[in-house]
PDB file of C-alpha atoms and ligand atoms in Angstrom:
ATOM      1  CA  MET A 136     147.446 117.502  19.071  1.00  0.00           C
ATOM      2  CA  VAL A 137     145.215 114.462  19.411  1.00  0.00           C
ATOM      3  CA  LEU A 138     143.334 114.216  16.130  1.00  0.00           C
ATOM      4  CA  LYS A 139     143.885 110.880  14.459  1.00  0.00           C
ATOM      5  CA  PRO A 140     144.756 110.730  10.754  1.00  0.00           C
ATOM      6  CA  ASN A 141     141.598 110.656   8.608  1.00  0.00           C
ATOM      7  CA  THR A 142     139.596 110.676  11.769  1.00  0.00           C
ATOM      8  CA  ARG A 143     135.886 109.965  11.934  1.00  0.00           C
ATOM      9  CA  MET A 144     134.999 112.845  14.226  1.00  0.00           C
ATOM     10  CA  LEU A 145     132.016 113.818  16.307  1.00  0.00           C
ATOM     11  CA  GLU A 146     131.969 117.423  17.474  1.00  0.00           C
ATOM     12  CA  ILE A 147     129.405 117.962  20.209  1.00  0.00           C
ATOM     13  CA  CYS A 148     128.076 121.449  21.010  1.00  0.00           C
ATOM     14  CA  CYS A 149     129.653 122.775  17.809  1.00  0.00           C
ATOM     15  CA  GLY A 150     127.964 126.191  17.874  1.00  0.00           C
ATOM     16  CA  ASP A 151     128.292 128.053  14.570  1.00  0.00           C
ATOM     17  CA  GLY A 152     130.524 125.429  12.947  1.00  0.00           C
ATOM     18  CA  PHE A 153     133.539 127.724  12.715  1.00  0.00           C
ATOM     19  CA  ASN A 154     135.837 125.236  14.443  1.00  0.00           C
ATOM     20  CA  ALA A 155     134.518 122.260  12.454  1.00  0.00           C
ATOM     21  CA  ARG A 156     135.234 123.984   9.194  1.00  0.00           C
ATOM     22  CA  HIS A 157     138.416 125.889   9.958  1.00  0.00           C
ATOM     23  CA  PHE A 158     140.178 123.667  12.498  1.00  0.00           C
ATOM     24  CA  TYR A 159     138.917 120.135  11.972  1.00  0.00           C
ATOM     25  CA  SER A 160     137.612 119.467   8.471  1.00  0.00           C
ATOM     26  CA  SER A 161     141.038 119.282   6.827  1.00  0.00           C
ATOM     27  CA  ALA A 162     142.167 116.606   9.314  1.00  0.00           C
ATOM     28  CA  ALA A 163     139.020 114.496   9.231  1.00  0.00           C
ATOM     29  CA  SER A 164     137.577 112.026   6.787  1.00  0.00           C
ATOM     30  CA  SER A 165     134.149 112.855   8.198  1.00  0.00           C
ATOM     31  CA  ILE A 166     132.717 115.127  10.857  1.00  0.00           C
ATOM     32  CA  THR A 167     129.321 114.912  12.464  1.00  0.00           C
ATOM     33  CA  ALA A 168     128.849 118.246  14.234  1.00  0.00           C
ATOM     34  CA  LEU A 169     125.853 118.871  16.421  1.00  0.00           C
ATOM     35  CA  ASP A 170     124.303 121.505  18.626  1.00  0.00           C
ATOM     36  CA  PHE A 171     120.864 121.944  20.143  1.00  0.00           C
ATOM     37  CA  ASP A 172     120.593 125.622  19.242  1.00  0.00           C
ATOM     38  CA  LYS A 173     117.950 126.054  16.551  1.00  0.00           C
ATOM     39  CA  ASP A 174     119.760 129.084  15.090  1.00  0.00           C
ATOM     40  CA  ALA A 175     123.319 127.754  15.289  1.00  0.00           C
ATOM     41  CA  ILE A 176     122.841 124.784  12.975  1.00  0.00           C
ATOM     42  CA  PRO A 177     121.227 126.680  10.062  1.00  0.00           C
ATOM     43  CA  HIS A 178     124.007 129.261  10.467  1.00  0.00           C
ATOM     44  CA  ALA A 179     126.655 126.522  10.419  1.00  0.00           C
ATOM     45  CA  LYS A 180     125.125 124.940   7.318  1.00  0.00           C
ATOM     46  CA  ARG A 181     125.026 128.283   5.531  1.00  0.00           C
ATOM     47  CA  PHE A 182     128.421 129.702   6.467  1.00  0.00           C
ATOM     48  CA  ASN A 183     130.593 126.771   7.511  1.00  0.00           C
ATOM     49  CA  SER A 184     129.632 123.872   5.324  1.00  0.00           C
ATOM     50  CA  ALA A 185     132.216 121.505   3.845  1.00  0.00           C
ATOM     51  CA  PRO A 186     131.793 118.253   1.917  1.00  0.00           C
ATOM     52  CA  ASN A 187     132.876 116.140   4.886  1.00  0.00           C
ATOM     53  CA  ILE A 188     130.779 117.882   7.587  1.00  0.00           C
ATOM     54  CA  THR A 189     127.236 116.869   8.515  1.00  0.00           C
ATOM     55  CA  TYR A 190     125.494 119.286  10.865  1.00  0.00           C
ATOM     56  CA  LEU A 191     122.689 118.049  13.097  1.00  0.00           C
ATOM     57  CA  GLN A 192     120.400 119.854  15.492  1.00  0.00           C
ATOM     58  CA  ARG A 193     120.453 117.574  18.525  1.00  0.00           C
ATOM     59  CA  ASP A 194     120.322 117.858  22.339  1.00  0.00           C
ATOM     60  CA  ILE A 195     123.019 115.486  23.580  1.00  0.00           C
ATOM     61  CA  ARG A 196     121.066 114.912  26.786  1.00  0.00           C
ATOM     62  CA  ASP A 197     118.567 113.021  24.584  1.00  0.00           C
ATOM     63  CA  GLY A 198     121.134 110.769  22.966  1.00  0.00           C
ATOM     64  CA  PHE A 199     123.954 110.630  20.464  1.00  0.00           C
ATOM     65  CA  PRO A 200     124.302 109.701  16.784  1.00  0.00           C
ATOM     66  CA  LEU A 201     125.484 106.199  16.028  1.00  0.00           C
ATOM     67  CA  GLY A 202     129.247 105.690  16.277  1.00  0.00           C
ATOM     68  CA  PRO A 203     131.908 104.590  16.315  1.00  0.00           C
ATOM     69  CA  PHE A 204     134.052 107.740  16.283  1.00  0.00           C
ATOM     70  CA  ASP A 205     137.852 108.085  16.482  1.00  0.00           C
ATOM     71  CA  ASN A 206     137.751 111.558  18.005  1.00  0.00           C
ATOM     72  CA  ILE A 207     135.026 113.310  19.934  1.00  0.00           C
ATOM     73  CA  VAL A 208     135.584 117.027  20.477  1.00  0.00           C
ATOM     74  CA  TRP A 209     133.768 118.999  23.189  1.00  0.00           C
ATOM     75  CA  ASP A 210     135.004 122.590  23.059  1.00  0.00           C
ATOM     76  CA  ALA A 211     133.798 125.281  25.437  1.00  0.00           C
ATOM     77  CA  ALA A 212     130.621 123.478  26.407  1.00  0.00           C
ATOM     78  CA  ILE A 213     131.058 120.898  29.201  1.00  0.00           C
ATOM     79  CA  GLU A 214     130.250 123.761  31.596  1.00  0.00           C
ATOM     80  CA  HIS A 215     126.740 123.936  30.092  1.00  0.00           C
ATOM     81  CA  PHE A 216     125.755 120.699  31.845  1.00  0.00           C
ATOM     82  CA  THR A 217     125.037 119.639  35.415  1.00  0.00           C
ATOM     83  CA  GLU A 218     127.301 117.175  37.204  1.00  0.00           C
ATOM     84  CA  VAL A 219     124.735 114.394  36.744  1.00  0.00           C
ATOM     85  CA  GLU A 220     124.329 115.184  33.048  1.00  0.00           C
ATOM     86  CA  ILE A 221     128.111 115.185  32.524  1.00  0.00           C
ATOM     87  CA  ASP A 222     128.412 111.754  34.080  1.00  0.00           C
ATOM     88  CA  LYS A 223     125.699 110.310  31.820  1.00  0.00           C
ATOM     89  CA  ILE A 224     127.195 111.968  28.732  1.00  0.00           C
ATOM     90  CA  MET A 225     130.635 110.535  29.595  1.00  0.00           C
ATOM     91  CA  SER A 226     129.170 107.021  29.702  1.00  0.00           C
ATOM     92  CA  GLU A 227     127.693 107.480  26.238  1.00  0.00           C
ATOM     93  CA  ILE A 228     130.928 108.942  24.868  1.00  0.00           C
ATOM     94  CA  VAL A 229     132.886 105.947  26.184  1.00  0.00           C
ATOM     95  CA  GLY A 230     130.620 103.612  24.205  1.00  0.00           C
ATOM     96  CA  LEU A 231     131.058 105.645  21.010  1.00  0.00           C
ATOM     97  CA  LEU A 232     134.863 105.856  21.234  1.00  0.00           C
ATOM     98  CA  GLY A 233     135.630 102.217  21.886  1.00  0.00           C
ATOM     99  CA  LEU A 234     139.108 101.164  22.965  1.00  0.00           C
ATOM    100  CA  ASP A 235     141.292 103.678  21.196  1.00  0.00           C
ATOM    101  CA  GLY A 236     139.141 106.715  20.450  1.00  0.00           C
ATOM    102  CA  ILE A 237     139.977 110.043  22.070  1.00  0.00           C
ATOM    103  CA  LEU A 238     137.786 112.656  23.739  1.00  0.00           C
ATOM    104  CA  SER A 239     139.238 116.178  23.845  1.00  0.00           C
ATOM    105  CA  GLY A 240     138.134 119.715  24.570  1.00  0.00           C
ATOM    106  CA  TYR A 241     138.394 122.617  26.918  1.00  0.00           C
ATOM    107  CA  THR A 242     136.497 124.657  29.452  1.00  0.00           C
ATOM    108  CA  LEU A 243     137.107 127.586  31.759  1.00  0.00           C
ATOM    109  CA  THR A 244     137.476 127.865  35.529  1.00  0.00           C
ATOM    110  CA  GLU A 245     134.994 129.323  37.965  1.00  0.00           C
ATOM    111  CA  ALA A 246     135.682 132.958  38.957  1.00  0.00           C
ATOM    112  CA  LYS A 247     137.291 133.425  42.388  1.00  0.00           C
ATOM    113  CA  ASP A 248     134.108 135.015  43.766  1.00  0.00           C
ATOM    114  CA  GLY A 249     132.121 131.948  42.607  1.00  0.00           C
ATOM    115  CA  LYS A 250     129.966 134.037  40.261  1.00  0.00           C
ATOM    116  CA  LYS A 251     129.148 132.281  36.993  1.00  0.00           C
ATOM    117  CA  SER A 252     130.633 133.944  33.918  1.00  0.00           C
ATOM    118  CA  ASN A 253     127.551 133.058  31.855  1.00  0.00           C
ATOM    119  CA  ALA A 254     123.984 132.438  32.987  1.00  0.00           C
ATOM    120  CA  LEU A 255     123.776 129.390  30.690  1.00  0.00           C
ATOM    121  CA  HIS A 256     126.568 127.624  32.574  1.00  0.00           C
ATOM    122  CA  GLU A 257     125.391 124.843  34.878  1.00  0.00           C
ATOM    123  CA  TYR A 258     128.734 123.938  36.429  1.00  0.00           C
ATOM    124  CA  GLU A 259     132.043 125.784  36.314  1.00  0.00           C
ATOM    125  CA  PHE A 260     135.181 123.913  37.311  1.00  0.00           C
ATOM    126  CA  LYS A 261     137.297 124.967  40.266  1.00  0.00           C
ATOM    127  CA  ASP A 262     140.629 123.713  38.952  1.00  0.00           C
ATOM    128  CA  LYS A 263     142.326 120.875  37.056  1.00  0.00           C
ATOM    129  CA  GLU A 264     141.507 118.257  39.706  1.00  0.00           C
ATOM    130  CA  ASP A 265     137.878 119.283  39.817  1.00  0.00           C
ATOM    131  CA  LEU A 266     137.653 118.738  36.059  1.00  0.00           C
ATOM    132  CA  ARG A 267     139.693 115.511  36.101  1.00  0.00           C
ATOM    133  CA  ARG A 268     137.281 113.808  38.519  1.00  0.00           C
ATOM    134  CA  PHE A 269     134.576 113.726  35.817  1.00  0.00           C
ATOM    135  CA  PHE A 270     136.799 111.688  33.481  1.00  0.00           C
ATOM    136  CA  THR A 271     138.603 109.262  35.755  1.00  0.00           C
ATOM    137  CA  PRO A 272     135.598 107.006  36.484  1.00  0.00           C
ATOM    138  CA  HIS A 273     135.144 106.471  32.743  1.00  0.00           C
ATOM    139  CA  PHE A 274     138.610 106.578  31.114  1.00  0.00           C
ATOM    140  CA  LYS A 275     141.880 104.779  31.892  1.00  0.00           C
ATOM    141  CA  PHE A 276     144.076 107.642  30.633  1.00  0.00           C
ATOM    142  CA  VAL A 277     143.251 111.271  31.327  1.00  0.00           C
ATOM    143  CA  LYS A 278     145.296 114.436  30.831  1.00  0.00           C
ATOM    144  CA  VAL A 279     144.195 117.834  32.075  1.00  0.00           C
ATOM    145  CA  TRP A 280     146.250 120.981  31.744  1.00  0.00           C
ATOM    146  CA  GLU A 281     145.682 124.716  31.930  1.00  0.00           C
ATOM    147  CA  THR A 282     146.573 128.136  30.590  1.00  0.00           C
ATOM    148  CA  ILE A 283     146.409 131.093  32.944  1.00  0.00           C
ATOM    149  CA  TYR A 284     146.122 134.664  31.698  1.00  0.00           C
ATOM    150  CA  PRO A 285     145.007 137.709  33.720  1.00  0.00           C
ATOM    151  CA  THR A 286     141.477 137.596  32.318  1.00  0.00           C
ATOM    152  CA  ARG A 287     141.106 133.918  31.426  1.00  0.00           C
ATOM    153  CA  HIS A 288     141.985 130.607  33.091  1.00  0.00           C
ATOM    154  CA  ASN A 289     141.264 127.710  30.722  1.00  0.00           C
ATOM    155  CA  LEU A 290     141.347 123.974  31.397  1.00  0.00           C
ATOM    156  CA  TYR A 291     142.011 121.457  28.595  1.00  0.00           C
ATOM    157  CA  PHE A 292     141.324 117.724  28.596  1.00  0.00           C
ATOM    158  CA  VAL A 293     142.043 114.564  26.660  1.00  0.00           C
ATOM    159  CA  ALA A 294     140.801 111.131  27.683  1.00  0.00           C
ATOM    160  CA  SER A 295     141.004 107.626  26.225  1.00  0.00           C
ATOM    161  CA  GLN A 296     141.167 103.950  27.150  1.00  0.00           C
ATOM    162  CA  THR A 297     144.656 103.731  25.622  1.00  0.00           C
ATOM    163  CA  PRO A 298     147.718 105.873  26.393  1.00  0.00           C
ATOM    164  CA  ILE A 299     147.491 109.239  24.678  1.00  0.00           C
ATOM    165  CA  ASP A 300     150.349 110.330  22.454  1.00  0.00           C
ATOM    166  CA  MET A 301     149.845 114.080  22.292  1.00  0.00           C
ATOM    167  CA  PHE A 302     152.184 115.007  19.484  1.00  0.00           C
ATOM    168  CA  SER A 303     152.197 112.177  16.970  1.00  0.00           C
TER     169      SER A 303
HETATM  170  C1  SAM B1715     130.171 128.429  24.276  1.00  0.00           C
HETATM  171  S1  SAM B1715     129.375 127.589  22.974  1.00  0.00           S
HETATM  172  C2  SAM B1715     130.731 126.709  22.231  1.00  0.00           C
HETATM  173  C3  SAM B1715     130.551 126.518  20.766  1.00  0.00           C
HETATM  174  C4  SAM B1715     131.757 125.868  20.051  1.00  0.00           C
HETATM  175  N1  SAM B1715     132.035 124.544  20.577  1.00  0.00           N
HETATM  176  C5  SAM B1715     132.976 126.747  20.159  1.00  0.00           C
HETATM  177  O1  SAM B1715     133.953 126.344  20.801  1.00  0.00           O
HETATM  178  O2  SAM B1715     132.967 127.836  19.583  1.00  0.00           O
HETATM  179  C6  SAM B1715     128.479 126.268  23.798  1.00  0.00           C
HETATM  180  C7  SAM B1715     127.558 125.534  22.850  1.00  0.00           C
HETATM  181  O3  SAM B1715     126.980 124.421  23.524  1.00  0.00           O
HETATM  182  C8  SAM B1715     125.689 124.213  22.987  1.00  0.00           C
HETATM  183  N2  SAM B1715     124.894 123.354  23.892  1.00  0.00           N
HETATM  184  C9  SAM B1715     124.583 123.617  25.174  1.00  0.00           C
HETATM  185  N3  SAM B1715     123.830 122.622  25.686  1.00  0.00           N
HETATM  186  C10 SAM B1715     123.678 121.698  24.687  1.00  0.00           C
HETATM  187  C11 SAM B1715     122.990 120.447  24.601  1.00  0.00           C
HETATM  188  N4  SAM B1715     122.294 119.949  25.649  1.00  0.00           N
HETATM  189  N5  SAM B1715     123.056 119.733  23.441  1.00  0.00           N
HETATM  190  C12 SAM B1715     123.736 120.250  22.372  1.00  0.00           C
HETATM  191  N6  SAM B1715     124.385 121.451  22.396  1.00  0.00           N
HETATM  192  C13 SAM B1715     124.353 122.167  23.539  1.00  0.00           C
HETATM  193  C14 SAM B1715     125.159 125.651  22.875  1.00  0.00           C
HETATM  194  O4  SAM B1715     124.030 125.751  22.030  1.00  0.00           O
HETATM  195  C15 SAM B1715     126.391 126.395  22.356  1.00  0.00           C
HETATM  196  O5  SAM B1715     126.401 126.456  20.947  1.00  0.00           O
END
């Protein structure tokens, strides 16, 4: 919905590269896809390579590749960071996106009993407003929405310094 035409994309926390190859590479002029997992990146290079994707093993808490980027995608991974880490990462993302770049992604909500769904999760979000508060100090335009199914309550986000046209 928010990928720009011929976008220069950064996918952070890309995992095995499935999404980069199957969902994003046809829309992008270039993709830099990174993850800190030492097994994920060799797997991505072997099974999900494409001429316009560069995979990097990188911990985003230690810094980002040089921008600028038109789209930054952060799927299913913001919950792997602490509140302080998320705030620092947002600041860096803002610098890489400039005035009209777009950050997008999704996460899941915390279970009603407060138990984490995965031991690797640092912070799980209570609801849309709890997620939105991480973006609003950094971005002028923020959209957060949700899907609710019996076994899964997801939260989705897009954020930019310019108004976001979701369906162009
Ligand atoms: C649930 S997976 C999501 C993978 C992929 N984005 C997807 O949607 O299928 C979360 C990913 O975040 C990565 N990750 C967690 N902390 C990270 C960090 N500090 N720097 C880079 N990647 C990280 C993990 O290695 C893992 O591959």
